[in-house]
Amino acid sequence: MGSFTEHALRHRGLLPASVARDTPARAAVWRALGTLPATAFTTPPLLHDQPVTERGVCRRCSHGATATARLPGWGWVCVRHRIWLGHNQIPVATAAAILAAERRFRASLPWRGVLHDSPVMLLAGDCVAAGLLGARQLAERAAATGISDAVALGYPEQVRLARALTHGAFLATATAPDRTDHDRTRIAATLVATIAVPGGDAEPWRARARITALLHRLADIRRSAAHLGAPATDPDTNLLRLIPDPRQ
């Protein structure tokens, strides 16, 4: 239907033949055709009060050109071309775990309002670098895949941790005001144990300390909110919005 309609628009001179797909000019024609608002076919600048930042797009998608875009549904991988979208764009076709992590990211985290650079993703990446993966484990992955980028190699654990930390049921339990600090320390330890790669020279206690501190802080916010009868909000990580009623 789209190609037939566009052919008719071009035939009538409403859509120039030179207008390519995915351009502002083409989107403007479609908005006018459907009497749609100016925001149609555009990416919102904010997602749950967090800016959707401009970022470099896959150079294979842009036919070699340097381009930027707001891509709230993407993590760090172009799945179509199997390219890592970090500072240096590198192929990751040899790393099935990285590709699988990207699919898991897209299947859940954008729907929870989490972007590739959301605070929880940054925290998860910090936990991976701090202790979920050791130098020996990174070297083994690099040898198996031919990929030397440590951030890319740790992406599977980063996504797993971010998904766990944004699960409403987990947050409701782990930050419940009536739980003790010991409970939260144990919950953080259990979470890290399910994600950390066993063996090697990793130091998972570093990640555990970071997660424990986060849970303690969110619990304090919920406790204060319950005392005041006010909504519990956490602008730093924006995680408490994922709990159905964080005052309970």
C-alpha positions in Angstrom: 0.0 0.0 0.0 2.8 2.4 0.9 4.6 1.9 -2.5 1.3 2.3 -4.4 0.5 5.5 -2.6 4.0 7.0 -3.0 3.9 6.2 -6.7 0.6 8.1 -7.0 2.1 11.0 -5.0 5.1 11.2 -7.2 3.0 10.9 -10.3 1.0 14.0 -9.2 4.1 15.9 -8.2 3.3 15.9 -4.5 6.4 13.8 -3.7 9.6 14.6 -5.7 11.4 11.5 -7.1 14.6 12.8 -5.4 13.1 12.5 -1.9 14.5 9.4 -0.3 13.0 7.3 2.5 13.4 8.3 6.1 13.8 12.0 5.3 12.0 15.0 6.9 10.6 16.0 3.5 9.0 12.6 3.0 7.6 12.5 6.5 6.1 16.0 5.9 4.3 14.7 2.8 2.8 11.8 4.7 1.8 14.0 7.6 0.0 16.4 5.2 -1.7 13.4 3.5 -3.2 12.1 6.7 -3.8 15.5 8.3 -1.4 14.4 11.1 0.2 16.5 13.8 3.7 17.8 13.3 5.0 15.3 15.9 3.9 12.3 13.7 6.8 10.2 12.4 9.2 11.9 14.8 11.1 10.7 17.8 10.1 12.4 21.1 12.9 14.4 22.6 12.1 13.0 26.1 11.3 9.6 27.4 10.1 9.6 31.1 11.8 13.0 31.5 15.1 11.7 30.2 16.5 13.3 27.0 16.6 11.0 24.0 20.1 11.9 22.9 21.4 12.2 19.4 23.9 9.5 18.6 25.9 8.2 15.7 24.0 5.7 13.6 25.4 2.6 11.9 27.5 3.7 9.0 26.3 0.8 7.0 22.7 1.9 7.5 23.7 5.4 6.4 25.7 4.1 3.4 29.0 5.2 4.8 27.9 8.7 5.7 28.4 10.2 9.2 24.9 10.7 10.6 23.2 11.0 14.0 19.7 10.2 15.1 17.6 9.7 18.2 17.1 5.9 18.5 15.2 5.2 21.8 14.5 1.6 20.8 18.1 0.6 20.2 20.8 -0.4 22.6 24.4 -0.5 21.5 24.1 -2.8 18.4 22.7 -2.5 14.9 21.1 -5.9 14.7 20.6 -5.7 10.9 24.3 -5.2 10.2 25.7 -6.7 13.4 27.7 -3.6 14.2 28.7 -2.3 17.7 27.7 1.3 17.9 30.3 2.5 20.4 33.0 5.1 19.9 34.5 2.8 17.3 31.9 0.9 15.2 33.1 -2.7 15.0 31.5 -5.9 13.7 30.2 -8.2 16.3 28.8 -11.0 14.0 31.2 -13.4 15.8 29.7 -12.8 19.2 26.3 -14.4 19.4 26.0 -13.4 23.1 26.3 -9.7 22.2 23.6 -10.0 19.5 21.3 -11.9 21.8 21.8 -9.2 24.5 20.8 -6.5 22.1 17.6 -8.4 21.2 16.8 -8.7 24.9 17.5 -5.0 25.4 15.0 -4.1 22.7 12.4 -6.5 23.8 12.1 -5.1 27.3 14.1 -2.1 28.3 12.7 0.6 26.0 9.2 -0.4 27.1 10.4 0.3 30.7 11.6 3.7 29.6 15.3 2.7 29.6 17.6 4.1 27.0 21.1 3.0 26.0 22.5 5.8 28.2 20.0 5.8 31.0 21.4 5.9 34.5 20.5 2.3 35.2 22.4 1.2 32.0 25.4 3.3 33.1 25.3 1.7 36.6 25.1 -1.8 35.1 28.0 -1.0 32.8 30.0 0.3 35.8 29.2 -2.9 37.7 30.4 -5.1 34.8 33.7 -3.1 34.5 34.2 -3.0 38.3 33.9 -6.7 39.0 31.4 -8.8 37.2 34.0 -9.7 34.6 37.7 -10.1 35.2 40.6 -9.6 32.9 41.0 -13.3 32.3 37.4 -13.7 31.3 37.6 -10.7 29.0 40.7 -12.2 27.4 38.9 -15.5 26.8 36.0 -13.7 25.1 38.3 -11.6 23.0 40.2 -14.7 21.8 36.9 -16.5 21.0 35.4 -13.6 19.1 38.2 -11.5 17.8 36.7 -8.5 19.6 38.9 -6.4 21.8 36.4 -3.8 23.0 35.8 -4.6 26.7 32.5 -2.7 26.9 31.1 -4.7 24.0 32.3 -8.0 25.5 30.6 -7.1 28.8 27.3 -6.1 27.1 25.5 -9.3 27.9 26.0 -8.9 31.6 25.2 -5.2 31.4 21.8 -5.9 29.8 21.0 -8.7 32.2 21.7 -6.5 35.2 19.8 -3.5 33.8 16.8 -5.8 33.1 16.9 -7.2 36.6 17.2 -3.7 38.2 14.2 -2.4 36.2 11.8 -5.3 37.0 8.9 -3.9 39.0 8.6 -6.9 41.3 12.3 -7.0 42.1 12.3 -3.3 42.9 9.2 -3.5 45.0 10.7 -6.3 47.1 14.3 -5.1 47.3 13.4 -1.5 48.2 10.5 -2.2 50.6 10.9 0.1 53.6 10.1 -2.7 56.0 13.1 -4.8 54.9 16.3 -4.5 56.8 19.6 -3.4 55.4 20.8 -7.0 55.8 17.9 -8.2 53.6 19.0 -5.7 50.9 22.6 -6.8 51.1 21.5 -10.4 50.7 19.2 -9.5 47.7 22.1 -7.7 46.0 24.4 -10.6 46.6 21.9 -13.1 45.1 21.4 -10.9 42.1 25.1 -10.5 41.4 25.7 -14.3 41.9 23.1 -15.0 39.1 24.9 -12.7 36.7 28.6 -12.8 37.5 30.6 -15.2 35.4 32.1 -17.9 37.7 35.8 -18.4 38.0 38.5 -16.2 36.6 39.7 -13.1 38.4 36.5 -11.1 38.7 35.7 -9.2 41.8 31.9 -9.4 42.1 31.9 -7.8 45.6 32.5 -4.5 43.9 29.3 -4.8 41.9 27.5 -6.0 44.9 28.5 -2.9 46.9 27.2 -0.6 44.2 23.9 -2.4 43.9 23.4 -2.5 47.7 24.0 1.2 47.9 21.4 1.8 45.2 18.8 -0.4 47.0 19.5 1.3 50.4 19.0 4.8 48.8 15.8 3.8 47.1 14.4 2.3 50.3 15.2 5.5 52.2 13.3 7.5 49.6 10.3 5.1 49.8 10.4 5.3 53.6 10.3 9.1 53.6 7.6 9.2 51.0 5.4 6.8 53.0 5.9 8.9 56.1 4.9 12.1 54.3 2.1 10.4 52.3 3.7 11.7 49.1 4.8 10.0 45.9 8.2 8.4 46.0 10.4 9.8 43.2 14.0 9.3 42.4 15.1 11.7 39.7 18.7 10.3 39.7 17.7 6.9 38.4 14.0 7.2 37.7 13.5 3.6 38.9 10.7 4.0 41.5 8.2 4.8 38.8 8.4 1.1 37.8 6.8 0.1 41.1 3.0 0.1 40.8 2.7 2.1 44.1 6.1 2.9 45.6 4.4 4.4 48.7 3.4 0.9 49.9 
